[in-house]
Short mmCIF file of C-alpha atoms in Angstrom, two decimals:
data_model
loop_
_atom_site.label_atom_id
_atom_site.label_comp_id
_atom_site.label_asym_id
_atom_site.label_seq_id
_atom_site.Cartn_x
_atom_site.Cartn_y
_atom_site.Cartn_z
CA ALA V 1 125.67 116.64 -34.40
CA SER V 2 128.80 114.69 -35.26
CA ASN V 3 131.55 113.68 -32.82
CA GLN V 4 129.16 113.04 -29.95
CA PRO V 5 129.83 110.16 -27.56
CA VAL V 6 127.57 107.14 -27.97
CA TRP V 7 127.02 104.30 -25.55
CA GLY V 8 124.28 101.95 -24.57
CA ASP V 9 123.19 98.80 -22.83
CA CYS V 10 120.19 96.48 -23.02
CA ARG V 11 117.86 99.20 -21.69
CA ARG V 12 118.93 102.45 -23.30
CA LEU V 13 120.97 104.12 -26.01
CA VAL V 14 122.66 107.44 -25.19
CA ILE V 15 123.87 109.86 -27.88
CA GLY V 16 125.38 113.02 -26.41
CA ASP V 17 122.80 114.43 -24.02
CA GLN V 18 119.92 112.51 -25.64
CA GLN V 19 118.82 109.04 -24.65
CA LEU V 20 116.40 106.46 -25.99
CA ILE V 21 114.81 104.12 -23.46
CA LEU V 22 114.77 100.85 -25.38
CA ASP V 23 112.39 98.86 -23.21
CA GLN V 24 109.74 101.55 -23.70
CA ALA V 25 110.19 101.89 -27.46
CA PRO V 26 107.49 100.36 -29.69
CA LEU V 27 108.61 97.31 -31.63
CA TRP V 28 108.41 97.41 -35.41
CA ASP V 29 107.75 94.25 -37.40
CA PRO V 30 109.64 94.27 -40.74
CA ALA V 31 107.53 91.44 -42.20
CA LEU V 32 105.39 92.43 -45.18
CA PRO V 33 101.89 90.98 -45.22
CA CYS V 34 101.68 87.79 -47.26
CA SER V 35 98.19 86.98 -48.47
CA SER V 36 96.55 84.67 -50.98
CA GLN V 37 93.85 87.28 -51.57
CA ARG V 38 93.73 89.03 -54.89
CA LEU V 39 94.96 92.60 -55.00
CA VAL V 40 93.10 94.70 -57.57
CA ILE V 41 94.61 97.90 -58.95
CA ARG V 42 91.76 99.98 -60.34
CA ASP V 43 93.48 103.35 -60.30
CA PRO V 44 95.27 103.98 -63.63
CA THR V 45 97.45 106.54 -61.87
CA ILE V 46 98.97 103.79 -59.71
CA ALA V 47 99.61 101.63 -62.78
CA SER V 48 101.27 104.61 -64.45
CA ILE V 49 103.44 105.30 -61.40
CA LEU V 50 104.70 101.73 -61.30
CA ALA V 51 105.30 101.69 -65.06
CA THR V 52 107.76 104.58 -64.75
CA TYR V 53 110.08 102.35 -62.74
CA ALA V 54 109.79 99.16 -64.79
CA GLY V 55 112.40 100.17 -67.39
CA TRP V 56 115.80 98.91 -66.30
CA PRO V 57 118.70 99.36 -66.00
CA HIS V 58 118.76 103.10 -65.34
CA LEU V 59 122.22 103.56 -66.78
CA ASP V 60 123.79 105.80 -69.39
CA PRO V 61 126.68 103.54 -70.40
CA GLN V 62 129.72 105.37 -71.69
CA SER V 63 132.59 102.89 -71.80
CA PRO V 64 132.56 99.47 -73.52
CA ILE V 65 132.55 97.82 -70.07
CA GLU V 66 129.51 99.84 -69.00
CA GLN V 67 127.75 99.00 -72.26
CA THR V 68 128.40 95.30 -71.79
CA LEU V 69 127.26 95.46 -68.16
CA SER V 70 124.07 97.31 -69.09
CA ALA V 71 123.23 94.84 -71.84
CA THR V 72 123.88 91.84 -69.56
CA ILE V 73 121.74 93.30 -66.77
CA LYS V 74 118.85 94.04 -69.13
CA ARG V 75 118.98 90.62 -70.80
CA SER V 76 119.18 88.81 -67.46
CA ALA V 77 116.26 90.77 -66.00
CA ASN V 78 114.13 90.05 -69.07
CA ASP V 79 115.02 86.37 -68.88
CA LEU V 80 113.99 86.25 -65.22
CA GLN V 81 110.62 87.88 -65.90
CA LEU V 82 110.00 85.46 -68.77
CA ALA V 83 110.92 82.49 -66.57
CA LEU V 84 108.52 83.68 -63.86
CA ALA V 85 105.71 84.20 -66.37
CA LEU V 86 106.09 80.87 -68.16
CA GLY V 87 107.10 78.72 -65.22
CA HIS V 88 110.52 78.01 -66.69
CA ASP V 89 113.65 77.34 -64.68
CA LEU V 90 114.66 80.69 -63.18
CA GLU V 91 118.10 79.58 -61.99
CA PRO V 92 120.12 80.68 -65.07
CA ALA V 93 118.74 84.23 -64.91
CA VAL V 94 119.12 84.51 -61.13
CA ARG V 95 122.70 83.23 -61.32
CA ARG V 96 123.55 85.93 -63.87
CA LEU V 97 121.92 88.70 -61.84
CA ALA V 98 123.45 87.70 -58.51
CA GLY V 99 126.45 89.89 -57.75
CA LEU V 100 126.11 91.70 -61.09
CA GLY V 101 127.04 95.37 -60.91
CA LEU V 102 129.00 97.71 -58.71
CA GLY V 103 128.97 98.45 -54.99
CA LEU V 104 128.29 96.57 -51.77
CA THR V 105 124.81 95.74 -53.04
CA PRO V 106 125.24 95.26 -56.81
CA SER V 107 122.41 96.27 -59.11
CA GLY V 108 121.44 92.69 -59.92
CA ASP V 109 120.97 91.88 -56.24
CA ASP V 110 118.88 95.00 -55.66
CA TYR V 111 116.69 94.04 -58.60
CA LEU V 112 116.21 90.57 -57.11
CA VAL V 113 115.14 92.07 -53.78
CA GLY V 114 112.43 94.04 -55.59
CA VAL V 115 111.31 90.91 -57.44
CA MET V 116 111.10 89.11 -54.11
CA ALA V 117 109.01 91.90 -52.57
CA ALA V 118 106.44 91.57 -55.36
CA LEU V 119 106.39 87.78 -55.14
CA TRP V 120 106.01 87.92 -51.37
CA LEU V 121 102.94 90.14 -51.67
CA ALA V 122 101.57 87.63 -54.19
CA GLY V 123 102.12 84.78 -51.73
CA GLN V 124 105.03 83.20 -53.60
CA ARG V 125 107.24 82.35 -50.62
CA ASP V 126 108.71 79.20 -52.15
CA ILE V 127 109.99 81.08 -55.20
CA ASN V 128 111.71 83.62 -52.95
CA LEU V 129 113.45 80.84 -51.05
CA ARG V 130 114.74 79.45 -54.35
CA ILE V 131 116.00 82.89 -55.43
CA GLU V 132 117.85 83.29 -52.14
CA ARG V 133 119.38 79.82 -52.37
CA ILE V 134 120.69 80.50 -55.87
CA ALA V 135 121.86 84.10 -55.41
CA LYS V 136 123.20 84.22 -51.86
CA PRO V 137 126.47 82.33 -52.45
CA ARG V 138 127.29 84.46 -55.50
CA THR V 139 127.32 87.95 -54.02
CA THR V 140 128.61 90.16 -51.22
CA ALA V 141 127.91 89.54 -47.54
CA LEU V 142 125.72 92.66 -47.32
CA SER V 143 123.66 91.71 -50.37
CA ALA V 144 123.34 88.16 -49.06
CA ALA V 145 121.87 89.57 -45.83
CA PHE V 146 119.27 91.59 -47.76
CA LEU V 147 118.40 88.58 -49.91
CA HIS V 148 117.95 86.44 -46.81
CA ALA V 149 115.72 89.08 -45.21
CA ALA V 150 113.63 89.29 -48.39
CA ALA V 151 113.25 85.51 -48.47
CA CYS V 152 111.90 85.73 -44.92
CA GLY V 153 109.53 88.55 -45.93
CA ASP V 154 111.41 91.25 -44.03
CA PHE V 155 111.63 94.59 -45.85
CA ALA V 156 112.45 98.20 -44.98
CA GLU V 157 109.76 100.70 -44.10
CA PRO V 158 109.28 102.21 -47.60
CA TRP V 159 108.24 98.77 -48.87
CA HIS V 160 105.55 98.64 -46.20
CA ASN V 161 104.31 102.08 -47.24
CA LEU V 162 104.22 100.92 -50.86
CA ALA V 163 102.26 97.79 -49.91
CA ARG V 164 99.77 99.85 -47.91
CA GLY V 165 99.38 102.27 -50.80
CA LEU V 166 98.64 99.42 -53.19
CA ALA V 167 96.21 97.80 -50.77
CA SER V 168 94.32 101.07 -50.20
CA GLN V 169 94.53 102.16 -53.86
CA ASP V 170 96.16 105.41 -52.78
CA PRO V 171 98.27 106.87 -55.61
CA VAL V 172 99.67 109.60 -53.37
CA ARG V 173 101.03 107.04 -50.92
CA VAL V 174 102.34 104.84 -53.75
CA ALA V 175 104.10 107.81 -55.34
CA GLN V 176 105.66 108.85 -52.02
CA ALA V 177 106.81 105.31 -51.30
CA GLY V 178 108.40 105.21 -54.75
CA ARG V 179 110.28 108.43 -54.04
CA ASP V 180 111.41 107.11 -50.67
CA LEU V 181 112.68 103.91 -52.23
CA THR V 182 114.55 105.64 -55.04
CA SER V 183 116.35 107.81 -52.48
CA VAL V 184 118.00 104.72 -50.94
CA GLY V 185 121.65 104.58 -51.99
CA ALA V 186 122.96 105.82 -55.30
CA TYR V 187 120.88 103.37 -57.37
CA SER V 188 119.93 100.57 -54.98
CA GLY V 189 116.38 101.72 -54.30
CA TYR V 190 115.75 102.46 -57.97
CA ASP V 191 117.09 99.05 -58.99
CA ALA V 192 114.94 97.29 -56.40
CA LEU V 193 111.83 99.22 -57.39
CA ALA V 194 112.48 98.29 -61.03
CA GLY V 195 112.41 94.61 -60.08
CA PHE V 196 109.22 95.12 -58.11
CA ALA V 197 107.46 97.08 -60.86
CA ALA V 198 108.41 94.61 -63.61
CA THR V 199 107.23 91.64 -61.55
CA ILE V 200 104.00 93.33 -60.51
CA SER V 201 103.36 94.19 -64.16
CA GLY V 202 103.72 90.53 -65.07
CA LEU V 203 101.39 89.42 -62.31
CA ALA V 204 98.89 92.13 -63.25
CA ALA V 205 98.72 91.21 -66.92
CA THR V 206 95.27 89.61 -66.66
CA PRO V 207 92.17 91.86 -66.62
CA ALA V 208 89.56 91.26 -63.95
CA ALA V 209 87.01 88.65 -64.99
CA ASN V 210 84.06 90.49 -63.49
CA GLY V 211 85.50 93.86 -62.54
CA PRO V 212 85.31 97.22 -64.30
CA ALA V 213 87.22 97.68 -67.52
CA GLY V 214 90.83 98.62 -66.92
CA ASP V 215 91.21 96.68 -63.69
CA ALA V 216 94.60 95.11 -63.12
CA ILE V 217 94.78 91.98 -61.02
CA LEU V 218 97.62 90.86 -58.78
CA PRO V 219 96.40 87.31 -58.16
CA GLU V 220 98.00 84.05 -57.23
CA PHE V 221 101.02 83.39 -59.45
CA ASP V 222 99.05 80.83 -61.51
CA PHE V 223 96.99 83.53 -63.19
CA LEU V 224 95.09 83.00 -66.44
CA LEU V 225 97.69 84.49 -68.76
CA VAL V 226 100.40 82.21 -67.39
CA LYS V 227 98.13 79.18 -67.77
CA ARG V 228 97.57 80.07 -71.42
CA ALA V 229 101.31 80.60 -71.97
CA ARG V 230 102.07 77.27 -70.35
CA GLN V 231 99.61 75.50 -72.63
CA LYS V 232 101.35 77.00 -75.66
CA THR V 233 104.87 76.17 -74.46
CA PRO V 234 105.95 72.61 -75.33
CA GLY V 235 108.39 70.83 -73.05
CA ARG V 236 107.89 73.33 -70.22
CA HIS V 237 110.10 72.76 -67.22
CA ASN V 238 108.17 72.77 -63.97
CA PRO V 239 110.31 74.50 -61.29
CA ASP V 240 108.35 72.86 -58.50
#
């Protein structure tokens, strides 16, 4: 109930007549697993669930300002995904997304957090550190804190449930994690999940070499499709 007294110390937290003994509470680790192992998505239902979130932004622009904002967000997100896929310099796209949108955690920042969650699961820690370095000075203090946490691999519980659902190929768990994420804030969870789904789709663009037809692979970032694209792209800038 509201208007209850709250106090605490290093051992306990008291809310009204309820208390939580802190030194007996289990500790939760916010770090997502980071592995170089390939993650294979064989269930088409999971691929379909993720695809429903990949379209972004989820706006119905009415005013000229909203239309301009929506177009800028969409163009910047597409540019970022292209830069990730082709190994181009991602800084221009990240700079445009950072701080872009309304609220304490603007939509562009939320999208970047989702991108970073996908890259973390794919073992791309260095890319996440670069995204944080570029975006953090250009946004709000709250968004900067979330970007820093993402660069360190620390994510909220629904992201862990999503990762476990992907690892176990459980479409029910993936769907529930998606619903949990989209319930965060007015649009923040949806924006973040859009970044995750778009990035995962890019990483999963290569079919399994020896697996059943229809497999989707989430391998190391240097997957076959990217290698082919790099070979066809003259004058490619190497971000490393």
